[in-house]
Amino acid sequence: MASTYTLIASNVLSSTAATVTFSSIPSTYTDLVLRYSARDNSASNQNNIGFTFNNNTGSTTYSYNYLLGTSTTTNVARSPAGGDTRMLGAFYDGNNATANTFGSGEIYIPNYTGTTKKPVSVFGVSENNTTTNFSAVIGIVAELADITSAVSSIELFPNNTASFVSGSSFYLYGISKS
Amino acid sequence: MASTYEPIATTTLGSAASSITFSSISSAYTDLRIVLTAAGSASEQVYIQFNGDTGTNYSQTYLQGNGGTAESLRQTSVAYIFAGYMADSAYGSSMRGLTTINIFSYAGSTNKTTLSEGNNDTNGQGLVSRHVGLWRNTSAITSVKLYPSTGNFTTGTTATLYGILKA
């Protein structure tokens, strides 16, 4: 039987990178799963990944609502009115986090070749043995990409001017329903 | 090598329907997983029942956020597991929400636990949630019914059932 859960591509960084891109994604799968382990060089304990599809950075293309646990509080919010230029919410560790610590998470994209708008699920965490509120985060996010064509590329970048550091890893899998 | 993650069945609705049911589920796997992309004609909540059991043998605890408020809620002795959220078609025919449902040791002889997530964003509305559910029944699960709390699933709603093997 053909494999249901197939590694399409991977990128393990050997140097800093401002953007990680998976391009020329084949249309032969049903869903996509992107898993990451990441850290960046921002002056913070945690950060979150921004990501887009098909290099589409239109100002109203994406929307999201998220629920965070931030050590001592919960935090909820929604994308700006009308939408945003990217999806957010996949948390990981920044440069001020405990050394040698990477946050991790998963981005699930169902029916990525379909002709309807794309719902996306994100679960991301940063944990670095801190008691400071909002220095470690567990986040769940519901996203929507107002894109009715197939997803053929995914662009990931830190949600500020930082870069992912060496050792950050990103794996893209395809899931087949038959 | 035997496949670890196998698609068992998939349904895509060609017209609106009040439910989607996977039946005659083989006991050969360890866990089950359902991926549902859906819109509802009158609601955003996705419910599930097992083996045709409509009794008050289910319960759940869940955490959700709607962009303004975070809540943790619980329901006991109800007739369904509240598995997650989908899009309400009132916000557009092209909208879909994503619900994923994990059913652990579904063929075992203990009560059945589910872990599910709801993801619904319609650009200004919607919820994100995580749910743990319990079906108080020690029988193997042979069928799963998915349905909206009210109304129908709309045309284009797709549900896929996967089996996961531990060896």
Coordinates of C-alpha atoms in Angstrom, one line a residue:
Chain A
M1 CA 0.0 0.0 0.0
A2 CA 1.2 3.5 -0.8
S3 CA 2.4 5.4 2.2
T4 CA -0.3 7.6 3.8
Y5 CA 2.1 9.9 5.7
T6 CA 5.0 10.9 3.6
L7 CA 7.9 13.3 4.1
I8 CA 7.9 15.8 1.2
A9 CA 10.8 18.0 2.2
S10 CA 12.9 19.0 5.2
N11 CA 15.1 21.9 6.1
V12 CA 17.5 21.8 9.0
L13 CA 19.3 25.1 9.2
S14 CA 23.1 25.1 9.4
S15 CA 23.2 28.9 9.6
T16 CA 20.7 31.7 10.4
A17 CA 17.8 32.2 7.9
A18 CA 15.2 35.0 7.8
T19 CA 12.8 32.8 5.8
V20 CA 12.3 29.1 5.3
T21 CA 10.3 28.2 2.2
F22 CA 8.8 25.0 0.9
S23 CA 8.1 25.4 -2.8
S24 CA 6.8 23.3 -5.6
I25 CA 4.6 21.3 -3.3
P26 CA 3.1 18.5 -5.2
S27 CA -0.7 18.3 -5.4
T28 CA -0.9 14.6 -5.0
Y29 CA -1.7 14.5 -1.2
T30 CA -4.9 15.3 0.7
D31 CA -3.6 17.3 3.7
L32 CA -0.2 18.8 4.7
V33 CA 1.4 18.7 8.1
L34 CA 4.4 21.0 8.9
R35 CA 6.3 20.3 12.0
Y36 CA 9.0 22.5 13.4
S37 CA 11.6 22.9 16.1
A38 CA 12.8 26.5 16.1
R39 CA 14.6 29.3 17.9
D40 CA 15.5 32.8 16.6
N41 CA 17.9 35.5 17.5
S42 CA 15.4 38.0 18.7
A43 CA 15.9 39.8 22.1
S44 CA 13.0 37.9 23.6
N45 CA 12.1 34.6 25.4
Q46 CA 9.5 33.6 22.9
N47 CA 8.4 34.6 19.5
N48 CA 5.9 33.2 17.0
I49 CA 6.2 32.2 13.4
G50 CA 4.5 34.1 10.6
F51 CA 3.6 32.1 7.6
T52 CA 2.0 32.6 4.2
F53 CA 0.9 30.5 1.3
N54 CA 1.9 31.0 -2.3
N55 CA 3.8 34.2 -1.5
N56 CA 0.4 35.9 -1.0
T57 CA 0.9 38.8 1.4
G58 CA -2.3 40.6 0.7
S59 CA -3.5 42.7 3.6
T60 CA -6.8 40.9 4.0
T61 CA -5.8 37.4 3.0
Y62 CA -5.5 35.8 6.4
S63 CA -7.3 35.9 9.7
Y64 CA -6.9 34.0 12.9
N65 CA -8.0 33.7 16.5
Y66 CA -5.8 32.3 19.2
L67 CA -5.9 31.1 22.8
L68 CA -2.6 31.2 24.8
G69 CA -1.5 29.9 28.1
T70 CA 1.3 32.2 29.3
S71 CA 2.4 30.7 32.6
T72 CA 0.0 32.6 34.9
T73 CA -2.6 33.9 32.6
T74 CA -4.6 33.1 29.5
N75 CA -4.6 35.4 26.5
V76 CA -7.1 35.5 23.7
A77 CA -7.1 37.7 20.6
R78 CA -8.1 37.9 17.0
S79 CA -6.4 39.2 13.8
P80 CA -6.9 42.8 13.0
A81 CA -10.3 43.8 11.6
G82 CA -10.5 42.9 7.9
G83 CA -7.6 40.5 8.0
D84 CA -3.8 40.4 8.0
T85 CA -0.8 39.8 5.7
R86 CA 0.2 36.5 7.3
M87 CA -0.9 33.8 9.7
L88 CA 0.5 33.8 13.2
G89 CA 0.7 31.8 16.3
A90 CA 3.2 29.0 16.0
F91 CA 5.3 29.8 19.1
Y92 CA 8.9 28.9 19.7
D93 CA 12.0 30.1 21.7
G94 CA 13.8 33.5 21.2
N95 CA 17.4 34.4 21.9
N96 CA 16.7 35.1 25.6
A97 CA 15.3 31.7 26.3
T98 CA 17.3 29.0 28.1
A99 CA 20.3 28.1 26.0
N100 CA 20.1 25.2 23.7
T101 CA 16.3 25.2 23.9
F102 CA 14.0 25.2 20.9
G103 CA 10.2 25.5 20.8
S104 CA 8.1 23.2 18.7
G105 CA 4.8 22.9 17.0
E106 CA 2.6 21.7 14.2
I107 CA 0.7 23.4 11.4
Y108 CA -2.0 21.3 9.8
I109 CA -3.4 22.2 6.4
P110 CA -6.4 20.1 5.3
N111 CA -7.6 19.8 1.7
Y112 CA -4.7 22.1 0.6
T113 CA -5.5 21.5 -3.1
G114 CA -9.2 22.3 -2.8
T115 CA -11.1 25.3 -4.2
T116 CA -12.5 26.5 -0.9
K117 CA -10.9 28.8 1.6
K118 CA -8.2 27.1 3.7
P119 CA -8.7 26.5 7.4
V120 CA -5.5 25.9 9.2
S121 CA -4.8 24.5 12.7
V122 CA -1.7 25.6 14.7
F123 CA -0.3 24.3 18.0
G124 CA 3.0 25.8 19.1
V125 CA 4.9 25.9 22.4
S126 CA 7.9 27.6 23.9
E127 CA 9.1 26.3 27.3
N128 CA 12.4 27.4 28.9
N129 CA 12.1 26.9 32.7
T130 CA 11.1 30.4 33.5
T131 CA 8.7 31.9 36.0
T132 CA 8.2 35.1 34.1
N133 CA 4.8 35.5 32.7
F134 CA 4.6 35.4 28.9
S135 CA 8.2 34.1 28.6
A136 CA 6.9 30.6 27.9
V137 CA 3.8 30.1 25.8
I138 CA 1.5 27.3 24.8
G139 CA -0.7 28.4 21.9
I140 CA -3.6 27.1 19.9
V141 CA -4.7 29.0 16.8
A142 CA -7.5 28.7 14.3
E143 CA -6.5 30.3 11.0
L144 CA -8.2 31.0 7.7
A145 CA -6.4 31.7 4.4
D146 CA -8.7 33.4 1.9
I147 CA -7.1 31.5 -0.9
T148 CA -9.2 29.2 -3.1
S149 CA -6.3 27.8 -5.2
A150 CA -4.0 25.0 -4.3
V151 CA -1.3 25.7 -1.8
S152 CA 1.9 25.2 -3.8
S153 CA 4.4 27.0 -1.4
I154 CA 4.6 27.8 2.2
E155 CA 6.8 30.6 3.5
L156 CA 7.8 30.8 7.2
F157 CA 9.5 33.7 9.0
P158 CA 9.9 35.1 12.5
N159 CA 7.2 37.6 13.3
N160 CA 9.7 40.4 13.6
T161 CA 13.0 41.2 12.0
A162 CA 14.8 38.3 13.6
S163 CA 16.2 35.2 11.9
F164 CA 15.8 31.5 12.7
V165 CA 19.1 30.2 14.1
S166 CA 21.2 27.2 13.2
G167 CA 19.7 23.9 14.3
S168 CA 16.1 25.0 13.7
S169 CA 14.3 22.3 11.7
F170 CA 11.2 22.2 9.6
Y171 CA 9.6 19.1 8.1
L172 CA 6.7 19.0 5.6
Y173 CA 4.6 15.9 5.3
G174 CA 1.8 14.9 2.9
I175 CA -1.1 12.9 4.1
S176 CA -3.1 10.8 1.6
K177 CA -6.7 9.8 2.2
S178 CA -6.4 6.9 -0.1
Chain B
M1 CA 6.6 -2.7 6.2
A2 CA 2.9 -2.5 7.3
S3 CA 1.5 1.0 7.0
T4 CA 1.2 2.8 10.4
Y5 CA -1.2 5.5 9.4
E6 CA -3.9 4.1 7.0
P7 CA -6.9 5.8 5.5
I8 CA -9.9 3.7 6.2
A9 CA -12.7 5.7 4.6
T10 CA -13.6 9.1 3.3
T11 CA -16.8 10.9 2.6
T12 CA -17.3 14.2 0.7
L13 CA -20.9 15.4 0.7
G14 CA -22.4 16.1 -2.7
S15 CA -25.5 17.6 -1.0
A16 CA -26.3 18.7 2.5
A17 CA -26.7 16.0 5.1
S18 CA -27.6 15.7 8.7
S19 CA -24.7 13.4 9.6
I20 CA -21.7 11.4 8.4
T21 CA -21.3 7.9 9.7
F22 CA -18.3 5.6 9.5
S23 CA -19.5 2.0 10.2
S24 CA -18.1 -1.5 10.3
I25 CA -14.8 -0.2 11.5
S26 CA -12.2 -2.9 11.7
S27 CA -10.7 -3.7 15.1
A28 CA -7.3 -4.1 13.5
Y29 CA -5.9 -0.7 14.5
T30 CA -4.7 0.8 17.8
D31 CA -6.2 4.3 17.6
L32 CA -8.5 6.1 15.2
R33 CA -8.2 9.7 13.9
I34 CA -10.8 11.7 12.0
V35 CA -10.1 14.8 10.0
L36 CA -13.3 16.9 9.3
T37 CA -13.4 20.0 7.2
A38 CA -16.9 21.3 7.4
A39 CA -19.5 24.0 7.4
G40 CA -22.8 23.9 9.1
S41 CA -26.2 25.2 7.9
A42 CA -27.3 26.4 11.3
S43 CA -24.5 25.8 13.9
E44 CA -20.8 25.6 14.5
Q45 CA -20.6 22.7 16.9
V46 CA -19.6 19.2 15.8
Y47 CA -20.9 16.3 17.9
I48 CA -20.0 12.6 17.8
Q49 CA -21.7 9.4 19.0
F50 CA -20.3 5.8 19.0
N51 CA -22.0 2.6 18.1
G52 CA -25.4 4.2 17.7
D53 CA -25.5 5.0 21.5
T54 CA -27.8 8.0 22.0
G55 CA -27.9 7.6 25.8
T56 CA -26.5 10.1 28.2
N57 CA -23.2 8.1 28.4
Y58 CA -20.9 10.9 27.3
S59 CA -19.0 13.7 29.0
Q60 CA -16.3 16.3 28.1
T61 CA -14.1 19.1 29.4
Y62 CA -12.9 21.7 27.0
L63 CA -10.9 24.9 26.6
Q64 CA -11.9 27.5 24.1
G65 CA -11.2 31.1 23.0
N66 CA -13.3 33.3 20.7
G67 CA -10.9 36.1 20.2
G68 CA -12.1 38.0 23.3
T69 CA -12.8 35.5 26.1
A70 CA -11.1 32.3 27.2
E71 CA -13.2 29.7 28.9
S72 CA -12.9 26.2 30.4
L73 CA -16.2 24.3 30.4
R74 CA -17.6 20.9 31.3
Q75 CA -20.6 18.8 30.3
T76 CA -21.5 15.6 32.1
S77 CA -24.0 12.8 31.3
V78 CA -25.0 14.1 27.9
A79 CA -25.9 12.3 24.8
Y80 CA -22.9 13.2 22.7
I81 CA -19.2 14.2 22.7
F82 CA -18.8 17.8 21.7
A83 CA -15.7 17.4 19.5
G84 CA -15.0 20.8 18.0
Y85 CA -16.1 23.7 15.9
M86 CA -16.7 24.2 12.2
A87 CA -17.6 27.2 10.0
D88 CA -21.2 28.5 9.9
S89 CA -22.2 28.7 6.3
A90 CA -23.9 32.0 7.0
Y91 CA -20.4 33.6 6.7
G92 CA -19.9 32.3 3.2
S93 CA -20.3 29.2 1.1
S94 CA -16.5 28.8 0.8
M95 CA -15.9 28.8 4.5
R96 CA -14.7 25.7 6.2
G97 CA -13.7 24.9 9.8
L98 CA -11.3 22.1 10.8
T99 CA -12.0 19.5 13.5
T100 CA -9.6 16.7 14.2
I101 CA -10.6 13.8 16.6
N102 CA -8.3 11.2 18.1
I103 CA -9.9 8.1 19.6
F104 CA -7.4 6.1 21.7
S105 CA -7.5 2.3 22.1
Y106 CA -10.9 2.3 20.4
A107 CA -11.0 -1.5 20.3
G108 CA -10.0 -2.0 23.9
S109 CA -12.1 -3.1 26.9
T110 CA -12.0 0.1 28.9
N111 CA -14.1 3.3 28.6
K112 CA -13.1 5.3 25.5
T113 CA -11.3 8.7 25.6
T114 CA -11.1 11.2 22.8
L115 CA -8.9 14.2 22.3
S116 CA -10.1 16.6 19.7
E117 CA -9.5 20.1 18.5
G118 CA -11.8 22.7 16.9
N119 CA -10.6 25.4 14.6
N120 CA -13.0 27.9 13.1
D121 CA -12.1 31.4 11.9
T122 CA -14.3 33.3 9.5
N123 CA -12.4 36.6 9.6
G124 CA -14.0 38.3 12.5
Q125 CA -15.8 35.4 14.1
G126 CA -15.0 31.9 15.2
L127 CA -13.5 29.9 18.0
V128 CA -10.4 27.7 18.7
S129 CA -10.8 24.9 21.2
R130 CA -9.3 21.7 22.6
H131 CA -11.6 19.0 24.0
V132 CA -11.2 15.8 26.0
G133 CA -14.2 13.5 25.8
L134 CA -15.3 10.2 27.5
W135 CA -17.7 7.5 26.3
R136 CA -18.6 5.4 29.3
N137 CA -18.7 2.1 27.4
T138 CA -16.2 -0.8 27.4
S139 CA -17.2 -2.2 24.0
A140 CA -15.0 -1.8 20.9
I141 CA -16.0 1.1 18.7
T142 CA -17.4 -0.1 15.4
S143 CA -19.1 3.0 14.2
V144 CA -18.7 6.8 14.6
K145 CA -21.5 9.3 13.8
L146 CA -20.5 13.0 13.2
Y147 CA -23.3 15.6 13.2
P148 CA -23.9 19.3 13.7
S149 CA -25.6 20.3 17.0
T150 CA -28.4 21.7 14.8
G151 CA -29.0 21.7 11.1
N152 CA -26.9 20.0 8.4
F153 CA -23.4 19.7 7.2
T154 CA -23.2 21.6 3.9
T155 CA -22.2 20.4 0.5
G156 CA -18.5 19.9 0.2
T157 CA -18.0 18.8 3.9
T158 CA -15.3 16.2 4.0
A159 CA -14.5 13.6 6.7
T160 CA -11.7 11.1 6.5
L161 CA -11.1 8.2 9.0
Y162 CA -7.6 7.0 9.6
G163 CA -6.4 4.0 11.5
I164 CA -3.1 4.2 13.4
L165 CA -1.1 1.1 14.3
K166 CA 1.3 0.8 17.2
A167 CA 3.2 -2.1 15.5

